[in-house]
Coordinates of C-alpha atoms in Angstrom, one line a residue:
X1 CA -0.4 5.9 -1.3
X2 CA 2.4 3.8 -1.0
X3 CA 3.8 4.7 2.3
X4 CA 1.8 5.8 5.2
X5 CA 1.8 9.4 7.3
X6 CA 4.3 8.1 9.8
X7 CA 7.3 7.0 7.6
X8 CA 7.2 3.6 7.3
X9 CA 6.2 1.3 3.9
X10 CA 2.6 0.5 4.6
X11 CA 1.0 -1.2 1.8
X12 CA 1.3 -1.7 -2.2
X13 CA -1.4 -0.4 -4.0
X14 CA -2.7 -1.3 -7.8
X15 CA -5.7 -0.3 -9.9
X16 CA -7.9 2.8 -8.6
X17 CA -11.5 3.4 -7.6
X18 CA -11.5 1.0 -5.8
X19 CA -7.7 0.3 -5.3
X20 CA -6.5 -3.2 -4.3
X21 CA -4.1 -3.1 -1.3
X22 CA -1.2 -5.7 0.4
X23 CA -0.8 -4.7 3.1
X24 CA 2.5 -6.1 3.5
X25 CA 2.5 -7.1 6.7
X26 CA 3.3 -10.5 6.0
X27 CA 6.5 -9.7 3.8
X28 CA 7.7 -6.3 5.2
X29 CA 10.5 -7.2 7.9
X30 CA 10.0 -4.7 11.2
X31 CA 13.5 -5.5 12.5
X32 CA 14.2 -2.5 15.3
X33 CA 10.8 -0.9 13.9
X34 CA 8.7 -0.7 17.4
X35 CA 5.6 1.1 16.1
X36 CA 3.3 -1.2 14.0
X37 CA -0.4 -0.2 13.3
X38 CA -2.5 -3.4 13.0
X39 CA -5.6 -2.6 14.7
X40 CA -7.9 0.1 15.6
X41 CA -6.6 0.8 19.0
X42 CA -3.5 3.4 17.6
X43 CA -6.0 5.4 15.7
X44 CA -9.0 7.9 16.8
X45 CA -11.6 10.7 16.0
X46 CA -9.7 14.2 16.3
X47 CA -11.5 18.2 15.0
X48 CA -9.5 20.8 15.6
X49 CA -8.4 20.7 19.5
X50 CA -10.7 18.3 20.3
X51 CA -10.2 14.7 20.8
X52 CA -12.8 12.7 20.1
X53 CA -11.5 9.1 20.6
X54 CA -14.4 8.3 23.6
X55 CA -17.5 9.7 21.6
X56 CA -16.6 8.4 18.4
X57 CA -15.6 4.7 16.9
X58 CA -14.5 4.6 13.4
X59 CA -15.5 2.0 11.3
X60 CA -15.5 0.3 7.9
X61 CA -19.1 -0.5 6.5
X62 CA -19.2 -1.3 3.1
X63 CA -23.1 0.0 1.9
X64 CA -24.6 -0.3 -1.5
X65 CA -21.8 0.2 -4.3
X66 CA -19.3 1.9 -2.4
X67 CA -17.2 0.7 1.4
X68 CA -16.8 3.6 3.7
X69 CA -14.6 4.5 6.8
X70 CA -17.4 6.2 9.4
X71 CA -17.0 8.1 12.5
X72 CA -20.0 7.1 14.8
X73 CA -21.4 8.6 17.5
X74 CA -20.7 6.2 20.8
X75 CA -22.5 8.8 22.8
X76 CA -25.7 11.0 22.4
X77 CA -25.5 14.0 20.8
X78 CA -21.6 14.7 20.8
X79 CA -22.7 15.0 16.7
X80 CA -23.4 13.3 13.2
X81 CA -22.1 10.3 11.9
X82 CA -19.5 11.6 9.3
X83 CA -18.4 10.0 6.3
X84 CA -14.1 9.8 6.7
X85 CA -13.0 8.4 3.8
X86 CA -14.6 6.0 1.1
X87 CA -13.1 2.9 -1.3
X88 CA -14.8 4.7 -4.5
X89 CA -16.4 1.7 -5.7
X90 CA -17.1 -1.8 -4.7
X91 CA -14.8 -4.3 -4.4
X92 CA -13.5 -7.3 -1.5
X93 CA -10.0 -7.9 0.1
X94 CA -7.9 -5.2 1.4
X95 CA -9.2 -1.6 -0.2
X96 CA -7.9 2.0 0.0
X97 CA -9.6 4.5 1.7
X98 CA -9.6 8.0 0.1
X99 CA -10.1 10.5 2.5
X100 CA -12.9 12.5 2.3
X101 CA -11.8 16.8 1.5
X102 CA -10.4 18.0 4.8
X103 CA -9.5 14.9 6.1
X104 CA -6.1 13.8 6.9
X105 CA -4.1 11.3 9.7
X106 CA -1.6 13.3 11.8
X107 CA 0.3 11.8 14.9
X108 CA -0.3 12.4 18.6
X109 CA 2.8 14.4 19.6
X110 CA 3.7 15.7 23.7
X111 CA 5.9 18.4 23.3
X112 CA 8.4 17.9 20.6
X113 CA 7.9 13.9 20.4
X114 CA 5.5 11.9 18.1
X115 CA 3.8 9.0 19.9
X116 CA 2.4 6.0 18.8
X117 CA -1.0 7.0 18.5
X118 CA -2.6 8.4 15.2
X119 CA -5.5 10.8 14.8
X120 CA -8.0 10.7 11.8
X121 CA -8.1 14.4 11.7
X122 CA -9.4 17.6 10.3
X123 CA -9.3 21.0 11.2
X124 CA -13.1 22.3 11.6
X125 CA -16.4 20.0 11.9
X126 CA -17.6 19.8 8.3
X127 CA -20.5 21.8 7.8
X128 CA -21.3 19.6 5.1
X129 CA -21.4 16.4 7.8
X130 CA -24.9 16.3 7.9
X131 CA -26.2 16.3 4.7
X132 CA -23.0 13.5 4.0
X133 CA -24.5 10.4 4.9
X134 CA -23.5 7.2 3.2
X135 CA -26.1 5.7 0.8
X136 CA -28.9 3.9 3.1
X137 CA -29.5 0.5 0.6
X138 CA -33.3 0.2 -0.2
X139 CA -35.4 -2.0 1.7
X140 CA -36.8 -5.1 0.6
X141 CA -40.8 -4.7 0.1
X142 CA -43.0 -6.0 2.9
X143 CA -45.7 -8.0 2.9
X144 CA -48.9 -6.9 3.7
X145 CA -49.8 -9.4 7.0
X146 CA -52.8 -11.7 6.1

């Protein structure tokens, strides 16, 4: 994806599964452009009408072969950890997350104006959320204590 959900050129993107990204925020000139999306405070947890932005955090973990974009329960029981969006394969740098089916970013809008903040966002709770856990890497044996 060579342009991101709100407009503006977000990164370049070569080879697939996983894709390499620049980000191109050190070449890309914001001159009058006041909405830039750097870190993870302009993006949160959203299922249907529900915003979830204080009982979930998302985060990238990379696990085993694969890196992952997670939304975790910060509270108990507001539900599963979910599985976003995934890199398809290993790989280091900047990656591209492919969301997961149902998944998309949509902005924050108050009556007929989009704000600056971004939801991850799907329509339902995946029934499928609990059963789509990201691969747990094995554990190293253990020694038996002497």
């Amino acid at each position: 994806m060579s342009r991101s959900a709100i407009g503006a050129p977000a990164s370049a993107t070569a080879g697939a599964a996983p894709a390499q990204v620049d980000p191109l925020l050190g070449s890309f000139d914001f001159t009058g452009i006041c909405n830039r999306f750097i870190d993870g405070n302009g993006y949160s947890l959203r299922v249907g009408g529900s915003d979830l932005g204080t009982v979930y955090r998302l985060s990238v973990v990379r696990q085993a072969n694969d890196t992952f974009l997670l939304a975790s329960p910060t509270k108990s029981n507001p539900g599963p950890e979910m599985v976003v969006a995934r890199t398809g394969g290993p790989g280091s740098g900047f990656l591209q997350l492919v969301p997961e089916p149902g998944w998309k970013l949509m902005r924050r809008h108050f009556g007929a104006r989009a704000l600056g903040h971004v939801y991850v966002y799907r329509d339902s709770w995946p029934t499928e959320a609990l059963t789509q856990q990201p691969p747990v890497p094995p554990t190293p044996p253990t020694r038996p204590a002497s």
